[in-house]
PDB file of N, CA and C in Angstrom:
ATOM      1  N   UNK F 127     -57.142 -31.521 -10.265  1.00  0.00           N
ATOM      2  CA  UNK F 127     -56.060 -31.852  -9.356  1.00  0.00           C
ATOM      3  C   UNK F 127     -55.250 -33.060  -9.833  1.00  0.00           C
ATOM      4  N   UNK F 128     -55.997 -34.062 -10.116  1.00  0.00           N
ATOM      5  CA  UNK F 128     -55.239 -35.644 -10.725  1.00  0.00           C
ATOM      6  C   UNK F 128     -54.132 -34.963 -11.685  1.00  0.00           C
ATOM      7  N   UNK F 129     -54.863 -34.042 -12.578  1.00  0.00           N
ATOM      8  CA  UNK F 129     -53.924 -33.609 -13.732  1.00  0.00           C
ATOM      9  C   UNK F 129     -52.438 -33.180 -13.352  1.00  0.00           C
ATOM     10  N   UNK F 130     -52.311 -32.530 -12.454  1.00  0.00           N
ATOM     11  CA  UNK F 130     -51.135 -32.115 -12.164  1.00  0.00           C
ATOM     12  C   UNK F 130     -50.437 -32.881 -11.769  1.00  0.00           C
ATOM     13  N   UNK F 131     -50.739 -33.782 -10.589  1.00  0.00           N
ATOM     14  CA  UNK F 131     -49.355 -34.622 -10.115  1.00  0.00           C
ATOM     15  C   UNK F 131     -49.447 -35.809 -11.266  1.00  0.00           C
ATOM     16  N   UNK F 132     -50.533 -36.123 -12.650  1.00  0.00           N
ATOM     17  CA  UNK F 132     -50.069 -36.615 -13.534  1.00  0.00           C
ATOM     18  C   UNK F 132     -49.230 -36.217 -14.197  1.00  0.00           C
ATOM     19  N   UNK F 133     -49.288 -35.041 -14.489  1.00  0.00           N
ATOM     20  CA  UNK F 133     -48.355 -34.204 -15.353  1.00  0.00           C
ATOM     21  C   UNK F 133     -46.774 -34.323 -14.510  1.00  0.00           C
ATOM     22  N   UNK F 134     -46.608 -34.141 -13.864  1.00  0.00           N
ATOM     23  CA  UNK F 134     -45.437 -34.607 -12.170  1.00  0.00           C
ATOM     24  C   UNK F 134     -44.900 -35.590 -12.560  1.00  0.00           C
ATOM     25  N   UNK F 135     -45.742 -36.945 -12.641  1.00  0.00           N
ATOM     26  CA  UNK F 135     -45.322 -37.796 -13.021  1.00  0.00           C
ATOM     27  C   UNK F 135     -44.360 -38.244 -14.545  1.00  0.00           C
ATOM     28  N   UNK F 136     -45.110 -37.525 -15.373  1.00  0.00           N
ATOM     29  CA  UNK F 136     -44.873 -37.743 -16.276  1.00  0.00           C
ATOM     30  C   UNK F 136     -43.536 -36.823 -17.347  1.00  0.00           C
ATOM     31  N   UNK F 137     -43.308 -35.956 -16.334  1.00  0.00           N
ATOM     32  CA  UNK F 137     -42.178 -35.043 -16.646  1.00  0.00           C
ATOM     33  C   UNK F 137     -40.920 -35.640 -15.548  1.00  0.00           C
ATOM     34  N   UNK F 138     -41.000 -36.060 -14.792  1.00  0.00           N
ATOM     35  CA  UNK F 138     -40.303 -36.695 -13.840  1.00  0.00           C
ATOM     36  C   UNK F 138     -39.425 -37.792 -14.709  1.00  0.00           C
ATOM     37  N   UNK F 139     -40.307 -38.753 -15.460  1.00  0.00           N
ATOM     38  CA  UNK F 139     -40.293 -39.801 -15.774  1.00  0.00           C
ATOM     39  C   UNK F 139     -39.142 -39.345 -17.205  1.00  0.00           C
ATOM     40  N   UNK F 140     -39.589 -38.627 -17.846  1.00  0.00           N
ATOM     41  CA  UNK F 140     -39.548 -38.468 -19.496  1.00  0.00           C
ATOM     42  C   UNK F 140     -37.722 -38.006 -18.922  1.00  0.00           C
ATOM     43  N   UNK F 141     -37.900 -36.821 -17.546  1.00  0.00           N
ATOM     44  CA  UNK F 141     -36.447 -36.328 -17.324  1.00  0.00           C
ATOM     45  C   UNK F 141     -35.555 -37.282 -16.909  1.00  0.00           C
ATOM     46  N   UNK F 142     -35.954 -38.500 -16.158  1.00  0.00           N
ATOM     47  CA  UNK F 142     -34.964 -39.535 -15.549  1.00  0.00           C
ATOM     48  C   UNK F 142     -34.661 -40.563 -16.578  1.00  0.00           C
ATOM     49  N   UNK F 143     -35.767 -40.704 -17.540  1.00  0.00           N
ATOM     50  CA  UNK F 143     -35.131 -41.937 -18.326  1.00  0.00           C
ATOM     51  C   UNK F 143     -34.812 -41.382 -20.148  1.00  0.00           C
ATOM     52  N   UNK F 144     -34.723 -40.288 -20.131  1.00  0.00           N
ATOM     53  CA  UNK F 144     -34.862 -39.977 -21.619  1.00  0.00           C
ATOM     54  C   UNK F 144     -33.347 -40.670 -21.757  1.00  0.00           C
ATOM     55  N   UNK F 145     -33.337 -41.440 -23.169  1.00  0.00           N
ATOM     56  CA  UNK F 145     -32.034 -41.583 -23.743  1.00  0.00           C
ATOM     57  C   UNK F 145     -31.488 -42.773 -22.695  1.00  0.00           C
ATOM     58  N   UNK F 146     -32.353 -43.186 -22.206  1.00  0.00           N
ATOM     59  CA  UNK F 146     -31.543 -44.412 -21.551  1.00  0.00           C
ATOM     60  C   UNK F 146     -32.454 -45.951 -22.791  1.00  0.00           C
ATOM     61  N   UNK F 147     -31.240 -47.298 -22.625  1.00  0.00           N
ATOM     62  CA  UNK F 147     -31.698 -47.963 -22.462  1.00  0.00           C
ATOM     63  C   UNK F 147     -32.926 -48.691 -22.855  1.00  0.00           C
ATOM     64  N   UNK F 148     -33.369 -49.089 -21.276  1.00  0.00           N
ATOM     65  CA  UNK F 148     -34.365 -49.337 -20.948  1.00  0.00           C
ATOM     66  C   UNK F 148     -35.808 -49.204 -21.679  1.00  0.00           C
ATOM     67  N   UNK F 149     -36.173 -48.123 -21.904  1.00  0.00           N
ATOM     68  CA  UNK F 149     -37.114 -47.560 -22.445  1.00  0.00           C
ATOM     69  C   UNK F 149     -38.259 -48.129 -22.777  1.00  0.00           C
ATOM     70  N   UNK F 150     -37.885 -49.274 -23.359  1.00  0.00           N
ATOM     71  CA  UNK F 150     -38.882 -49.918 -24.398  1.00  0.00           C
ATOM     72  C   UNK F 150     -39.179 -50.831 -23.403  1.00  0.00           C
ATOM     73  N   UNK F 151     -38.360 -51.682 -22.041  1.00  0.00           N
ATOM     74  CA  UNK F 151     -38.623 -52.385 -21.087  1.00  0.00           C
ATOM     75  C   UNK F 151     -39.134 -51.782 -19.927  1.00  0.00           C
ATOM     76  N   UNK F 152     -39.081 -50.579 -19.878  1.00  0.00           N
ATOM     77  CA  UNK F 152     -39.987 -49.919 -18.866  1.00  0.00           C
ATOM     78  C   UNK F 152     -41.789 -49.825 -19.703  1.00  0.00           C
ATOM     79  N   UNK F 153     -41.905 -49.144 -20.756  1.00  0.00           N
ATOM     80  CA  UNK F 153     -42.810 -48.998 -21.175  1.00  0.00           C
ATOM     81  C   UNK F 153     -44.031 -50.248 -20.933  1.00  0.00           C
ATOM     82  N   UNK F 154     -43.526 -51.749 -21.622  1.00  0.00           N
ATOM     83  CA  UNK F 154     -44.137 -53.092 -21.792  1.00  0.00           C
ATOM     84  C   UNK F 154     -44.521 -53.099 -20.564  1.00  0.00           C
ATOM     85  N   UNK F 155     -43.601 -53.350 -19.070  1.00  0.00           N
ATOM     86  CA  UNK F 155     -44.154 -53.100 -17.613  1.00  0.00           C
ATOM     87  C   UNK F 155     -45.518 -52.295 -16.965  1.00  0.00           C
ATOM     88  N   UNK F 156     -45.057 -50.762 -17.504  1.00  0.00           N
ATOM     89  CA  UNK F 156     -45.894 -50.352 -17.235  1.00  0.00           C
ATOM     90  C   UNK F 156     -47.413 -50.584 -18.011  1.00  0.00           C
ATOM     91  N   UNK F 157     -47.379 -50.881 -19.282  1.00  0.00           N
ATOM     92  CA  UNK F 157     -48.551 -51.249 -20.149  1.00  0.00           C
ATOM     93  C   UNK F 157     -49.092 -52.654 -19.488  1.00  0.00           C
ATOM     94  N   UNK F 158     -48.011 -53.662 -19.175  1.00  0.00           N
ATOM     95  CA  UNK F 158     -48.880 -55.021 -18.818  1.00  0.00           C
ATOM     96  C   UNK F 158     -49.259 -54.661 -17.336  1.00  0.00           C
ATOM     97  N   UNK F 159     -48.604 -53.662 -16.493  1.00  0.00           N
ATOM     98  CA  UNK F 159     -49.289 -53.632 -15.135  1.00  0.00           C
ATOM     99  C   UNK F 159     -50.739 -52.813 -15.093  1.00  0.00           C
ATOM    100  N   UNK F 160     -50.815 -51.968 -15.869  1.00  0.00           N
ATOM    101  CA  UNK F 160     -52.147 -51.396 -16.279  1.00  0.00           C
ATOM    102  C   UNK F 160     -52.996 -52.202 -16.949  1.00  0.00           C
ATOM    103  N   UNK F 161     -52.789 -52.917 -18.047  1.00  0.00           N
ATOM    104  CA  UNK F 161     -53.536 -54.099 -18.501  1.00  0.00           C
ATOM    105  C   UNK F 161     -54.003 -54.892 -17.276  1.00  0.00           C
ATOM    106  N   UNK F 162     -53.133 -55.397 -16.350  1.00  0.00           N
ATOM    107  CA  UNK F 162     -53.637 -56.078 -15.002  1.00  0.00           C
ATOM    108  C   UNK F 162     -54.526 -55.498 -13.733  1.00  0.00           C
ATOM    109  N   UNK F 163     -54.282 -54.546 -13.814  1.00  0.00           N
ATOM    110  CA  UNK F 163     -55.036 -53.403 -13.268  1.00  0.00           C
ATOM    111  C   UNK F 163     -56.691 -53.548 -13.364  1.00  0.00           C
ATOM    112  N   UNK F 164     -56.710 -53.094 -14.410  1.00  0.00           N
ATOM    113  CA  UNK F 164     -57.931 -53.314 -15.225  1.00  0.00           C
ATOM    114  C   UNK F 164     -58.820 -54.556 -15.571  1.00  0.00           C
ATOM    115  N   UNK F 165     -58.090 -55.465 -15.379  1.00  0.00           N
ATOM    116  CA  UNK F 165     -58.495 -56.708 -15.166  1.00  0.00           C
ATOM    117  C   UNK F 165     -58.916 -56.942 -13.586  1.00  0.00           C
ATOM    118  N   UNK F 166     -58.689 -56.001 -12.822  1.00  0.00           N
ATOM    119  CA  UNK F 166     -59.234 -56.517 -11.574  1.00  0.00           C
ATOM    120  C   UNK F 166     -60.798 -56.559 -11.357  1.00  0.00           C
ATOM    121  N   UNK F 167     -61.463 -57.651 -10.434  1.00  0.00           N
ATOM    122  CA  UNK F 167     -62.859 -57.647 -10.067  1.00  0.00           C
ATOM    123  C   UNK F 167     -63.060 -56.678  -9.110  1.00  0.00           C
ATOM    124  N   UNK F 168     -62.974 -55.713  -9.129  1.00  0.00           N
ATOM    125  CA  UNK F 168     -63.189 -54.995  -7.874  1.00  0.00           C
ATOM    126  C   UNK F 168     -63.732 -53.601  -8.334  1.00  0.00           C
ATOM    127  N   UNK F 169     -64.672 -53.140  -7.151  1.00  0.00           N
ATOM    128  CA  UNK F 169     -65.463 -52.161  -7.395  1.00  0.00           C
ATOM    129  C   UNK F 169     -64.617 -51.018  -8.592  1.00  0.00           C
ATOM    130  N   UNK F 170     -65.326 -50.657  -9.532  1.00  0.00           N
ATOM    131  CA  UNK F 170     -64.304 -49.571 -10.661  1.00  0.00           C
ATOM    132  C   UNK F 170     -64.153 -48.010  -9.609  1.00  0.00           C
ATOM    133  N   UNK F 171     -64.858 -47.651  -9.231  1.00  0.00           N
ATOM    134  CA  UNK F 171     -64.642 -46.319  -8.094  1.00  0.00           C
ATOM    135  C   UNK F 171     -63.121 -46.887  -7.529  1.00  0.00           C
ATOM    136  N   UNK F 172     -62.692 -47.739  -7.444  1.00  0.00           N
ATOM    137  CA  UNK F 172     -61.432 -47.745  -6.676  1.00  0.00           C
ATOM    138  C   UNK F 172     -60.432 -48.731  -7.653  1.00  0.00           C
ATOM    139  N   UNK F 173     -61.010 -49.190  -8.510  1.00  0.00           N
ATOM    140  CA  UNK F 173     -60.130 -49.647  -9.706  1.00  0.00           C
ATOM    141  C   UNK F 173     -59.484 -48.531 -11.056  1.00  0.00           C
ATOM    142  N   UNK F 174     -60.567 -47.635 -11.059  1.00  0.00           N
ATOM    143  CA  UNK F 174     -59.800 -46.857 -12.159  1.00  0.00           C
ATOM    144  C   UNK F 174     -58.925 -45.693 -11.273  1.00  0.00           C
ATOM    145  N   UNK F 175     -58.633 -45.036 -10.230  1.00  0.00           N
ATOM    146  CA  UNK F 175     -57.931 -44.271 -10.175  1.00  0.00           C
ATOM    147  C   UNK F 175     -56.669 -45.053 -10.241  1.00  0.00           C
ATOM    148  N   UNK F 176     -56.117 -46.012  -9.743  1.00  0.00           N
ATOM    149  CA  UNK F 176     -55.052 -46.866  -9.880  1.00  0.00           C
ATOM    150  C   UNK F 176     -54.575 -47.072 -11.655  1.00  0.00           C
ATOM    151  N   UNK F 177     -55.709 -47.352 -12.429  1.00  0.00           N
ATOM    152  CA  UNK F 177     -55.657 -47.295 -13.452  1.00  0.00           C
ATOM    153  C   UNK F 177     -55.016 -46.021 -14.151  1.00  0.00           C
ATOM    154  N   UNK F 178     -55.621 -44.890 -13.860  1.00  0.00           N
ATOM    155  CA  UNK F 178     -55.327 -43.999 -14.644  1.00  0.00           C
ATOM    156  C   UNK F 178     -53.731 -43.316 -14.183  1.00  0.00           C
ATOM    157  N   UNK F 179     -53.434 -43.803 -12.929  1.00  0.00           N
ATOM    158  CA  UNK F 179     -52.488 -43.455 -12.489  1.00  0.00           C
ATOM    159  C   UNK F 179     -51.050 -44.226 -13.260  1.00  0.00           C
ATOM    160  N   UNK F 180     -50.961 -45.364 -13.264  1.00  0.00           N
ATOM    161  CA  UNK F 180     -50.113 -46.266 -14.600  1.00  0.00           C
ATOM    162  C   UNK F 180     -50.717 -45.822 -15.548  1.00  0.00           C
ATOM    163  N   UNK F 181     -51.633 -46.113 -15.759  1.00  0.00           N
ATOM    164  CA  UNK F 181     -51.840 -44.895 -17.722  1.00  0.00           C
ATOM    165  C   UNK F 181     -50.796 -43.764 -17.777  1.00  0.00           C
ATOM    166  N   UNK F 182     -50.889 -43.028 -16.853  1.00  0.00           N
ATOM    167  CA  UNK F 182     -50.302 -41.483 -17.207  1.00  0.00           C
ATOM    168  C   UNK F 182     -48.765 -42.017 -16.936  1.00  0.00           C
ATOM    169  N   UNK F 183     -48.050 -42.829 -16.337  1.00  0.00           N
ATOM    170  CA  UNK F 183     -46.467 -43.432 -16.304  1.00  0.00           C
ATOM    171  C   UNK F 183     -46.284 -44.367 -17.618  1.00  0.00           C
ATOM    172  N   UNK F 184     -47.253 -44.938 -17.776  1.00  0.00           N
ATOM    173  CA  UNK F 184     -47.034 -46.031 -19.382  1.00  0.00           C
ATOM    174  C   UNK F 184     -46.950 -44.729 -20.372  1.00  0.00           C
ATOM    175  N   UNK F 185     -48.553 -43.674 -20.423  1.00  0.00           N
ATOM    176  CA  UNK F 185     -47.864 -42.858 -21.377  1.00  0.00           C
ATOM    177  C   UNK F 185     -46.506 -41.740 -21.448  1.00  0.00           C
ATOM    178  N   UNK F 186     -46.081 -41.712 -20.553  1.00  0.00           N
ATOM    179  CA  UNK F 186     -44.925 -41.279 -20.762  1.00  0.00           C
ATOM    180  C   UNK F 186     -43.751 -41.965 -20.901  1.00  0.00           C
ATOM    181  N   UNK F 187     -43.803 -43.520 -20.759  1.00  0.00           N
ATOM    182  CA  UNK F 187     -42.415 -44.108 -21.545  1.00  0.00           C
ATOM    183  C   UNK F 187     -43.305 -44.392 -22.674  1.00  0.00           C
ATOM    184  N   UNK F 188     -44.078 -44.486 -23.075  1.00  0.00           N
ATOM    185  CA  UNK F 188     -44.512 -44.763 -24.995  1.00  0.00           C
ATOM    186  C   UNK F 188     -43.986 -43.261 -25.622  1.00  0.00           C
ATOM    187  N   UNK F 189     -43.937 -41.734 -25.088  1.00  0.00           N
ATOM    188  CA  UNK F 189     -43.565 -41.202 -25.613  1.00  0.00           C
ATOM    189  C   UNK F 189     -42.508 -40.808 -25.765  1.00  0.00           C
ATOM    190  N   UNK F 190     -41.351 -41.497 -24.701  1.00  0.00           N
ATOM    191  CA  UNK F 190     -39.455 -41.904 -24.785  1.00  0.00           C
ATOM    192  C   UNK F 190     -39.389 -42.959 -25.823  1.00  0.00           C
ATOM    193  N   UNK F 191     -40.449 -44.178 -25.683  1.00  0.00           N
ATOM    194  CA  UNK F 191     -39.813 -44.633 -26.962  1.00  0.00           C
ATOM    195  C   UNK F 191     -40.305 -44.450 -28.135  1.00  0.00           C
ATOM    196  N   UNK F 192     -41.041 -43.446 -28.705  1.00  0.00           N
ATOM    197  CA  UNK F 192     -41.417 -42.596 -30.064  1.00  0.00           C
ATOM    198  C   UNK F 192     -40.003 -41.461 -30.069  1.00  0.00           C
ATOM    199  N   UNK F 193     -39.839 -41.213 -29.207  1.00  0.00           N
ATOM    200  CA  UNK F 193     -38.673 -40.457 -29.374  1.00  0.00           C
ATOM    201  C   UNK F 193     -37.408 -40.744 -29.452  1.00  0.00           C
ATOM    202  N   UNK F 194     -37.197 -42.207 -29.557  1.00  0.00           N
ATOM    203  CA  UNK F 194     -35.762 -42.796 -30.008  1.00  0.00           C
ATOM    204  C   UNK F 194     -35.984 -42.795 -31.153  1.00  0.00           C
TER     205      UNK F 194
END
């Protein structure tokens, strides 16, 4: 189930920002807010779904900006 509205996400993302800009400043965001993420003290049962959820939005601007 996660997979899909990751996949959602991540086609959403690739369609609204391809060829813009931004790209490379969305990406760093989403990488340092997942980096922070992960840094939290808090039980991992409720730290990694948050996690994996910015994972799957960071990897889809790392693969807008491989594609400039």
């Amino acid at each position: 189930m996660p997979y899909m509205i990751y996949q959602q996400y991540t086609t959403a993302i690739k369609e609204a920002y391809a060829g813009q800009a931004a790209v490379s400043e969305n990406y760093e965001a989403a990488k340092s807010c997942r980096e922070w993420l992960e840094s939290l003290q808090i039980d991992p049962k409720l730290r990694e779904p948050m996690v994996e959820q910015i994972a799957a939005i960071e990897e889809a601007f790392k693969d807008l900006v491989r594609a400039k």
